[in-house]
Amino acid sequence: MIDIFCYNKLLEIATKGFTMTNLIKHKRVEFSELFYDLVFVYAISKTTALIHHLHHGVLSLDAIFGFLMSLLVLVNSWMIQTVYTNRYGKNSLFNMVVMFVNMAMLLLIANMITNDWQSYFHTFCWTVGTLTLTLFFQYLVEYFRKSTTSANRKSIKGFLWMTGLRTVLVYLAALLPIHLGIHVYITGILLTFIMPVLLTRKVSHFQINLPHLIERISLLVIITFGEMIMGLADFFTLEHFSIHSILYFIIMINLFMNYFGQFDHAIDEKGENKGIFLIYSHYPIFIGLIMITVSMSFLVNPEAHHLFATSFFYAGIGLFQSAVLSNGRFNKSYLRYNKFFYGFQAGIFLVGLILSLLFSAYPTVVISIATLMTLAMEIHFTHFYMAQTKKFSTPNWELF
């Protein structure tokens, strides 16, 4: 069940409009888009479950591989649909029907995301291929629409090649024995993962509605934070409530405030940003948040290998923080981070990592260090933001 936190965010975004700067007209997030996102609450939960079980104190490589590939397919499909909606989508009956069909297929896909994925491989491929085919048809309809400009047709061709290639390769994988099909499947997924970068690299006519895209991606991040909250709920029972509960909660708040500060306040929504870097930088954000979520239980699990649990925890924090900070080059001019800012953030992280590895056998110490580390990072960002805003702009914050 989606938590109240995510639900309130859905309602907030649904009633919010945007002023267009790099596209020609005002665009708002539609309720149909938010309804579509709900299926990812369940899908992300199923994906997280892939790396919840330890074997001899560590995660197996098969579990990590299954987790990464599953998350890649889910998020990539979401991104392709979101870019289509962002650039061409209308709240039409056709687009809504396609979204509803995709929701049904995503539920089916989510229930095939298990550690025993080999037994579902061929059915999984048929379903993913059909999901991609619906995305192909959406772009195809837009391509032949009379109102579509020649510039838009050029960029649509790229997405037709991308979704068409993935459909063919994934269907081909479904027809082959698993020992051959898995390689074809991975090739198809990875090729179509990198194709948008190549297609938009030197394409001046590729435009994106940046405020709309930020709102859409941030909602998926909120949903991923929702998964973290559901994981933290186990620490907030009368039987298990402890200092760990409070420290984990503070860590989550620090991470959220860091993301919120960057993408709701610092980033320049009026800048020349095609959105491709924004999209791809969120893959490590999703991966990192899920790694942090599962590591919270690993750190206090007496059967877990302490050094592995600590390393996995910090790898998640590192992925999240580095991906958030990497978007600093798209900030408002006076909020772009300098070398000192990046160096100081990296220094805080390295100190926390080294100390935690040294005390990895003591979970409370590791969690305390991580809490202080993430708090220091957030305080550093907040100080930078407030100082620069007071100097070059008009502050818009109040205590009450």
Tab-separated table of C-alpha atoms in Angstrom:
chain	number	residue	atom	x	y	z
A	1	MET	CA	0.000	0.000	0.000
A	2	ILE	CA	1.335	3.410	-0.890
A	3	ASP	CA	2.122	5.409	2.212
A	4	ILE	CA	0.529	8.752	3.081
A	5	PHE	CA	3.770	10.544	2.246
A	6	CYS	CA	3.699	9.412	-1.391
A	7	TYR	CA	-0.041	9.995	-1.675
A	8	ASN	CA	0.237	13.607	-0.521
A	9	LYS	CA	3.025	14.196	-3.023
A	10	LEU	CA	0.846	12.793	-5.793
A	11	LEU	CA	-1.923	15.233	-4.952
A	12	GLU	CA	0.522	18.127	-4.707
A	13	ILE	CA	2.016	17.472	-8.118
A	14	ALA	CA	-1.342	16.841	-9.744
A	15	THR	CA	-2.540	20.327	-8.914
A	16	LYS	CA	0.643	22.081	-9.930
A	17	GLY	CA	1.243	23.822	-13.250
A	18	PHE	CA	4.437	24.866	-14.972
A	19	THR	CA	5.622	27.919	-16.883
A	20	MET	CA	7.331	26.821	-20.072
A	21	THR	CA	10.640	28.335	-21.046
A	22	ASN	CA	12.234	25.912	-23.491
A	23	LEU	CA	9.005	24.569	-24.973
A	24	ILE	CA	6.139	26.468	-26.487
A	25	LYS	CA	3.324	25.984	-24.014
A	26	HIS	CA	2.288	25.419	-20.441
A	27	LYS	CA	2.244	21.750	-19.369
A	28	ARG	CA	0.998	20.127	-16.219
A	29	VAL	CA	1.336	16.628	-14.801
A	30	GLU	CA	-1.920	14.798	-15.499
A	31	PHE	CA	-3.724	12.513	-13.076
A	32	SER	CA	-3.347	9.671	-15.591
A	33	GLU	CA	0.441	9.986	-15.270
A	34	LEU	CA	0.230	9.809	-11.493
A	35	PHE	CA	-2.104	6.833	-11.686
A	36	TYR	CA	0.404	5.118	-14.003
A	37	ASP	CA	3.177	5.714	-11.463
A	38	LEU	CA	1.349	3.812	-8.757
A	39	VAL	CA	2.238	0.474	-10.324
A	40	PHE	CA	5.905	1.314	-9.730
A	41	VAL	CA	5.305	1.338	-5.978
A	42	TYR	CA	4.748	-2.404	-6.220
A	43	ALA	CA	7.398	-2.975	-8.907
A	44	ILE	CA	10.113	-1.221	-6.891
A	45	SER	CA	9.123	-3.237	-3.827
A	46	LYS	CA	9.526	-6.485	-5.783
A	47	THR	CA	12.879	-5.336	-7.172
A	48	THR	CA	14.136	-4.427	-3.697
A	49	ALA	CA	13.201	-7.918	-2.468
A	50	LEU	CA	15.788	-9.405	-4.868
A	51	ILE	CA	18.632	-8.168	-2.653
A	52	HIS	CA	17.026	-8.630	0.739
A	53	HIS	CA	18.368	-12.147	1.341
A	54	LEU	CA	21.962	-12.878	2.300
A	55	HIS	CA	23.890	-16.057	1.517
A	56	HIS	CA	26.734	-16.785	3.933
A	57	GLY	CA	26.599	-13.185	5.101
A	58	VAL	CA	26.800	-11.528	1.677
A	59	LEU	CA	24.696	-10.994	-1.440
A	60	SER	CA	25.274	-13.379	-4.324
A	61	LEU	CA	26.372	-12.000	-7.693
A	62	ASP	CA	23.257	-13.546	-9.259
A	63	ALA	CA	21.047	-11.545	-6.889
A	64	ILE	CA	22.893	-8.295	-7.643
A	65	PHE	CA	22.742	-8.979	-11.407
A	66	GLY	CA	19.005	-9.740	-11.262
A	67	PHE	CA	18.395	-6.595	-9.226
A	68	LEU	CA	20.324	-4.314	-11.596
A	69	MET	CA	18.768	-5.742	-14.771
A	70	SER	CA	15.236	-5.652	-13.339
A	71	LEU	CA	15.600	-2.068	-12.150
A	72	LEU	CA	17.133	-1.076	-15.494
A	73	VAL	CA	14.181	-2.501	-17.451
A	74	LEU	CA	11.572	-0.924	-15.165
A	75	VAL	CA	13.118	2.538	-14.955
A	76	ASN	CA	14.055	2.591	-18.639
A	77	SER	CA	10.472	1.734	-19.640
A	78	TRP	CA	9.218	4.447	-17.296
A	79	MET	CA	11.682	6.949	-18.798
A	80	ILE	CA	10.669	6.184	-22.406
A	81	GLN	CA	6.983	6.622	-21.516
A	82	THR	CA	7.718	9.806	-19.559
A	83	VAL	CA	9.765	11.399	-22.357
A	84	TYR	CA	6.936	10.644	-24.797
A	85	THR	CA	4.361	12.206	-22.471
A	86	ASN	CA	6.664	15.136	-21.745
A	87	ARG	CA	7.155	16.019	-25.410
A	88	TYR	CA	3.996	14.876	-27.187
A	89	GLY	CA	1.587	13.289	-24.741
A	90	LYS	CA	-1.905	14.581	-24.260
A	91	ASN	CA	-4.505	13.339	-21.832
A	92	SER	CA	-6.254	11.663	-24.771
A	93	LEU	CA	-8.232	8.436	-24.673
A	94	PHE	CA	-5.554	6.728	-26.820
A	95	ASN	CA	-2.689	7.661	-24.486
A	96	MET	CA	-4.680	6.728	-21.393
A	97	VAL	CA	-5.620	3.307	-22.822
A	98	VAL	CA	-1.943	2.636	-23.663
A	99	MET	CA	-0.946	3.612	-20.110
A	100	PHE	CA	-3.590	1.306	-18.605
A	101	VAL	CA	-2.446	-1.605	-20.793
A	102	ASN	CA	1.149	-0.934	-19.772
A	103	MET	CA	0.151	-0.881	-16.111
A	104	ALA	CA	-1.325	-4.368	-16.439
A	105	MET	CA	1.823	-5.658	-18.148
A	106	LEU	CA	4.051	-3.990	-15.540
A	107	LEU	CA	2.147	-5.780	-12.777
A	108	LEU	CA	2.721	-9.052	-14.605
A	109	ILE	CA	6.410	-8.205	-15.062
A	110	ALA	CA	6.745	-7.243	-11.386
A	111	ASN	CA	5.414	-10.621	-10.260
A	112	MET	CA	8.029	-12.359	-12.398
A	113	ILE	CA	10.820	-10.437	-10.661
A	114	THR	CA	12.070	-13.139	-8.313
A	115	ASN	CA	15.374	-14.808	-7.508
A	116	ASP	CA	14.084	-17.765	-9.543
A	117	TRP	CA	13.865	-15.588	-12.677
A	118	GLN	CA	15.227	-18.354	-14.923
A	119	SER	CA	11.935	-20.250	-14.729
A	120	TYR	CA	10.048	-17.161	-15.949
A	121	PHE	CA	12.622	-16.009	-18.501
A	122	HIS	CA	10.703	-16.648	-21.737
A	123	THR	CA	7.390	-15.325	-20.427
A	124	PHE	CA	9.248	-12.322	-19.009
A	125	CYS	CA	10.761	-11.601	-22.431
A	126	TRP	CA	7.394	-11.844	-24.217
A	127	THR	CA	5.874	-9.403	-21.718
A	128	VAL	CA	8.754	-6.907	-21.808
A	129	GLY	CA	8.772	-7.095	-25.608
A	130	THR	CA	5.032	-6.383	-25.775
A	131	LEU	CA	5.409	-3.499	-23.325
A	132	THR	CA	8.100	-2.007	-25.553
A	133	LEU	CA	5.929	-2.573	-28.624
A	134	THR	CA	3.171	-0.390	-27.130
A	135	LEU	CA	5.746	2.371	-26.623
A	136	PHE	CA	6.801	1.921	-30.265
A	137	PHE	CA	3.196	2.362	-31.435
A	138	GLN	CA	2.788	5.525	-29.377
A	139	TYR	CA	5.759	7.115	-31.148
A	140	LEU	CA	4.579	5.742	-34.499
A	141	VAL	CA	1.155	7.368	-34.134
A	142	GLU	CA	2.817	10.666	-33.234
A	143	TYR	CA	5.163	10.382	-36.219
A	144	PHE	CA	2.274	10.126	-38.702
A	145	ARG	CA	0.165	12.790	-37.018
A	146	LYS	CA	-0.404	15.727	-39.405
A	147	SER	CA	0.396	18.300	-36.732
A	148	THR	CA	3.855	16.815	-36.045
A	149	THR	CA	6.624	19.108	-37.247
A	150	SER	CA	9.546	17.912	-39.376
A	151	ALA	CA	11.942	18.639	-36.497
A	152	ASN	CA	9.906	16.449	-34.166
A	153	ARG	CA	9.761	13.694	-36.780
A	154	LYS	CA	13.566	13.617	-36.840
A	155	SER	CA	13.797	12.982	-33.104
A	156	ILE	CA	10.832	10.559	-33.155
A	157	LYS	CA	12.696	8.441	-35.719
A	158	GLY	CA	15.391	7.839	-33.136
A	159	PHE	CA	12.905	6.634	-30.556
A	160	LEU	CA	11.238	4.413	-33.174
A	161	TRP	CA	14.603	2.792	-33.894
A	162	MET	CA	15.263	2.388	-30.173
A	163	THR	CA	11.914	0.857	-29.187
A	164	GLY	CA	11.743	-1.174	-32.407
A	165	LEU	CA	15.218	-2.647	-31.862
A	166	ARG	CA	14.453	-3.541	-28.258
A	167	THR	CA	11.147	-5.169	-29.252
A	168	VAL	CA	12.839	-7.326	-31.909
A	169	LEU	CA	15.779	-8.377	-29.708
A	170	VAL	CA	13.653	-9.150	-26.640
A	171	TYR	CA	11.178	-11.167	-28.748
A	172	LEU	CA	14.145	-12.991	-30.307
A	173	ALA	CA	15.448	-13.799	-26.813
A	174	ALA	CA	12.040	-15.286	-25.979
A	175	LEU	CA	12.368	-17.704	-28.921
A	176	LEU	CA	15.858	-18.940	-28.033
A	177	PRO	CA	17.015	-21.360	-25.313
A	178	ILE	CA	17.769	-19.484	-22.119
A	179	HIS	CA	21.568	-19.947	-22.376
A	180	LEU	CA	21.475	-18.062	-25.695
A	181	GLY	CA	18.434	-15.898	-25.101
A	182	ILE	CA	19.851	-14.274	-21.976
A	183	HIS	CA	22.741	-12.795	-23.990
A	184	VAL	CA	20.396	-11.475	-26.684
A	185	TYR	CA	18.118	-10.041	-24.004
A	186	ILE	CA	20.960	-8.256	-22.188
A	187	THR	CA	22.293	-6.910	-25.503
A	188	GLY	CA	18.863	-5.530	-26.406
A	189	ILE	CA	18.367	-3.879	-23.020
A	190	LEU	CA	21.850	-2.339	-22.864
A	191	LEU	CA	21.795	-1.121	-26.477
A	192	THR	CA	18.510	0.668	-26.040
A	193	PHE	CA	19.702	1.987	-22.682
A	194	ILE	CA	22.571	3.929	-24.285
A	195	MET	CA	20.846	4.854	-27.566
A	196	PRO	CA	19.138	8.047	-26.266
A	197	VAL	CA	22.564	9.462	-25.394
A	198	LEU	CA	23.816	8.852	-28.936
A	199	LEU	CA	20.577	10.073	-30.543
A	200	THR	CA	20.461	13.396	-28.708
A	201	ARG	CA	24.169	14.142	-28.499
A	202	LYS	CA	24.315	16.485	-31.491
A	203	VAL	CA	20.618	17.011	-32.070
A	204	SER	CA	19.661	20.647	-31.595
A	205	HIS	CA	15.949	20.007	-32.207
A	206	PHE	CA	15.563	17.688	-29.200
A	207	GLN	CA	13.638	19.724	-26.643
A	208	ILE	CA	12.295	18.776	-23.259
A	209	ASN	CA	9.869	20.368	-20.826
A	210	LEU	CA	12.361	20.529	-17.962
A	211	PRO	CA	10.007	21.522	-15.082
A	212	HIS	CA	7.616	18.718	-16.059
A	213	LEU	CA	10.485	16.203	-16.309
A	214	ILE	CA	11.898	17.203	-12.914
A	215	GLU	CA	8.480	16.807	-11.297
A	216	ARG	CA	7.960	13.401	-12.903
A	217	ILE	CA	11.385	12.039	-11.976
A	218	SER	CA	11.206	13.478	-8.470
A	219	LEU	CA	7.928	11.634	-7.949
A	220	LEU	CA	9.619	8.326	-8.786
A	221	VAL	CA	12.369	9.248	-6.305
A	222	ILE	CA	9.667	9.974	-3.694
A	223	ILE	CA	8.203	6.528	-4.378
A	224	THR	CA	11.669	5.021	-3.826
A	225	PHE	CA	11.934	6.942	-0.553
A	226	GLY	CA	8.538	5.441	0.244
A	227	GLU	CA	10.136	2.001	-0.073
A	228	MET	CA	12.772	3.159	2.414
A	229	ILE	CA	10.050	4.283	4.827
A	230	MET	CA	8.413	0.856	4.602
A	231	GLY	CA	11.797	-0.682	5.417
A	232	LEU	CA	12.236	1.696	8.357
A	233	ALA	CA	8.793	0.767	9.683
A	234	ASP	CA	10.286	-2.488	11.024
A	235	PHE	CA	12.523	-0.402	13.302
A	236	PHE	CA	9.570	1.593	14.643
A	237	THR	CA	7.749	-1.169	16.487
A	238	LEU	CA	7.631	-1.429	20.270
A	239	GLU	CA	9.728	-4.609	20.068
A	240	HIS	CA	12.490	-3.163	17.871
A	241	PHE	CA	12.520	0.574	18.602
A	242	SER	CA	16.026	1.702	19.561
A	243	ILE	CA	18.677	4.344	18.907
A	244	HIS	CA	19.085	2.724	15.482
A	245	SER	CA	15.516	3.714	14.633
A	246	ILE	CA	16.196	7.395	15.315
A	247	LEU	CA	19.561	7.430	13.547
A	248	TYR	CA	18.200	5.703	10.430
A	249	PHE	CA	15.325	8.170	10.305
A	250	ILE	CA	17.747	11.112	10.503
A	251	ILE	CA	19.846	9.604	7.690
A	252	MET	CA	16.742	9.328	5.499
A	253	ILE	CA	15.778	12.954	6.227
A	254	ASN	CA	19.311	14.122	5.386
A	255	LEU	CA	19.244	12.284	2.051
A	256	PHE	CA	15.801	13.638	1.201
A	257	MET	CA	16.768	17.223	2.068
A	258	ASN	CA	19.890	16.895	-0.051
A	259	TYR	CA	17.840	15.754	-3.051
A	260	PHE	CA	15.099	18.310	-2.380
A	261	GLY	CA	17.596	21.176	-2.124
A	262	GLN	CA	19.282	20.293	-5.410
A	263	PHE	CA	16.275	19.558	-7.606
A	264	ASP	CA	13.639	21.848	-6.090
A	265	HIS	CA	15.768	24.889	-5.292
A	266	ALA	CA	19.221	24.907	-6.851
A	267	ILE	CA	18.653	23.569	-10.385
A	268	ASP	CA	17.893	26.116	-13.104
A	269	GLU	CA	14.601	25.126	-14.724
A	270	LYS	CA	15.006	27.891	-17.308
A	271	GLY	CA	18.451	26.765	-18.470
A	272	GLU	CA	19.438	25.055	-21.701
A	273	ASN	CA	19.185	21.481	-20.493
A	274	LYS	CA	18.034	18.666	-22.786
A	275	GLY	CA	17.231	16.548	-19.761
A	276	ILE	CA	19.281	13.536	-20.892
A	277	PHE	CA	21.887	13.933	-18.147
A	278	LEU	CA	19.102	14.481	-15.621
A	279	ILE	CA	17.480	11.206	-16.686
A	280	TYR	CA	20.639	9.086	-16.669
A	281	SER	CA	21.970	10.523	-13.416
A	282	HIS	CA	18.836	9.240	-11.688
A	283	TYR	CA	19.667	5.585	-12.327
A	284	PRO	CA	22.409	5.635	-9.632
A	285	ILE	CA	20.030	7.626	-7.412
A	286	PHE	CA	17.419	4.847	-7.564
A	287	ILE	CA	20.053	2.120	-7.176
A	288	GLY	CA	21.706	3.944	-4.284
A	289	LEU	CA	18.477	4.507	-2.363
A	290	ILE	CA	17.490	0.848	-2.649
A	291	MET	CA	20.983	-0.258	-1.569
A	292	ILE	CA	20.717	2.002	1.489
A	293	THR	CA	17.269	0.602	2.282
A	294	VAL	CA	18.365	-3.043	2.340
A	295	SER	CA	21.648	-2.219	4.083
A	296	MET	CA	19.761	-0.841	7.061
A	297	SER	CA	18.628	-4.368	7.889
A	298	PHE	CA	22.012	-5.890	6.947
A	299	LEU	CA	23.933	-3.702	9.397
A	300	VAL	CA	21.963	-4.990	12.403
A	301	ASN	CA	21.746	-8.574	11.163
A	302	PRO	CA	24.148	-10.744	13.235
A	303	GLU	CA	24.426	-13.205	10.311
A	304	ALA	CA	25.628	-10.511	7.900
A	305	HIS	CA	29.304	-10.054	7.098
A	306	HIS	CA	30.005	-6.721	8.803
A	307	LEU	CA	32.544	-5.471	6.267
A	308	PHE	CA	30.224	-6.331	3.369
A	309	ALA	CA	27.179	-4.680	5.007
A	310	THR	CA	29.142	-1.491	5.736
A	311	SER	CA	30.641	-1.363	2.229
A	312	PHE	CA	27.255	-1.967	0.582
A	313	PHE	CA	25.667	0.736	2.748
A	314	TYR	CA	28.300	3.305	1.854
A	315	ALA	CA	28.268	2.322	-1.811
A	316	GLY	CA	24.570	3.224	-1.841
A	317	ILE	CA	25.184	6.575	-0.144
A	318	GLY	CA	28.077	7.273	-2.511
A	319	LEU	CA	26.007	6.537	-5.616
A	320	PHE	CA	23.159	8.719	-4.393
A	321	GLN	CA	25.286	11.677	-3.323
A	322	SER	CA	27.572	11.698	-6.366
A	323	ALA	CA	24.598	11.529	-8.759
A	324	VAL	CA	22.810	14.385	-6.983
A	325	LEU	CA	25.922	16.560	-6.935
A	326	SER	CA	26.747	15.811	-10.576
A	327	ASN	CA	23.679	17.842	-11.566
A	328	GLY	CA	25.263	20.933	-10.018
A	329	ARG	CA	26.468	22.101	-13.431
A	330	PHE	CA	22.830	22.745	-14.358
A	331	ASN	CA	22.169	24.907	-11.308
A	332	LYS	CA	21.405	28.608	-11.354
A	333	SER	CA	24.625	30.464	-12.112
A	334	TYR	CA	25.215	31.599	-8.537
A	335	LEU	CA	24.494	28.108	-7.151
A	336	ARG	CA	26.892	26.123	-9.321
A	337	TYR	CA	29.320	24.203	-7.158
A	338	ASN	CA	33.028	25.004	-7.303
A	339	LYS	CA	35.939	22.614	-6.847
A	340	PHE	CA	36.164	23.401	-3.153
A	341	PHE	CA	32.493	22.456	-2.638
A	342	TYR	CA	32.935	19.110	-4.424
A	343	GLY	CA	36.203	18.462	-2.586
A	344	PHE	CA	34.674	19.202	0.809
A	345	GLN	CA	31.695	16.919	0.126
A	346	ALA	CA	34.040	14.138	-1.039
A	347	GLY	CA	36.223	14.664	2.025
A	348	ILE	CA	33.272	14.287	4.408
A	349	PHE	CA	32.252	11.087	2.636
A	350	LEU	CA	35.761	9.581	2.678
A	351	VAL	CA	36.229	10.313	6.372
A	352	GLY	CA	32.895	8.662	7.143
A	353	LEU	CA	33.689	5.671	4.928
A	354	ILE	CA	37.142	5.048	6.413
A	355	LEU	CA	35.958	5.370	10.021
A	356	SER	CA	32.985	3.098	9.366
A	357	LEU	CA	35.157	0.421	7.753
A	358	LEU	CA	37.494	0.541	10.727
A	359	PHE	CA	34.557	0.039	13.124
A	360	SER	CA	32.479	-2.208	10.834
A	361	ALA	CA	32.120	-4.810	13.601
A	362	TYR	CA	30.126	-2.313	15.678
A	363	PRO	CA	26.794	-1.520	13.933
A	364	THR	CA	25.814	1.295	16.299
A	365	VAL	CA	29.111	3.073	15.667
A	366	VAL	CA	28.759	2.663	11.885
A	367	ILE	CA	25.192	3.998	11.892
A	368	SER	CA	26.197	6.924	14.131
A	369	ILE	CA	29.091	7.854	11.834
A	370	ALA	CA	26.820	7.671	8.765
A	371	THR	CA	24.284	9.909	10.515
A	372	LEU	CA	26.907	12.542	11.325
A	373	MET	CA	28.358	12.262	7.816
A	374	THR	CA	25.064	12.795	5.975
A	375	LEU	CA	24.141	15.588	8.408
A	376	ALA	CA	27.482	17.325	7.758
A	377	MET	CA	26.908	17.054	3.985
A	378	GLU	CA	23.436	18.559	4.292
A	379	ILE	CA	24.617	21.384	6.592
A	380	HIS	CA	27.409	22.188	4.134
A	381	PHE	CA	24.949	22.356	1.221
A	382	THR	CA	22.446	24.439	3.223
A	383	HIS	CA	25.143	26.922	4.254
A	384	PHE	CA	26.316	27.237	0.651
A	385	TYR	CA	22.756	27.691	-0.637
A	386	MET	CA	21.788	30.308	1.964
A	387	ALA	CA	25.022	32.292	1.606
A	388	GLN	CA	24.832	32.386	-2.203
A	389	THR	CA	21.116	33.209	-2.232
A	390	LYS	CA	21.540	36.103	0.212
A	391	LYS	CA	24.408	37.430	-1.908
A	392	PHE	CA	22.943	37.113	-5.406
A	393	SER	CA	19.182	36.683	-5.063
A	394	THR	CA	16.193	37.205	-2.785
A	395	PRO	CA	15.816	34.657	0.048
A	396	ASN	CA	12.463	32.874	-0.004
A	397	TRP	CA	12.565	30.899	3.233
A	398	GLU	CA	10.830	31.588	6.529
A	399	LEU	CA	10.958	29.934	9.938
A	400	PHE	CA	7.173	29.965	10.265
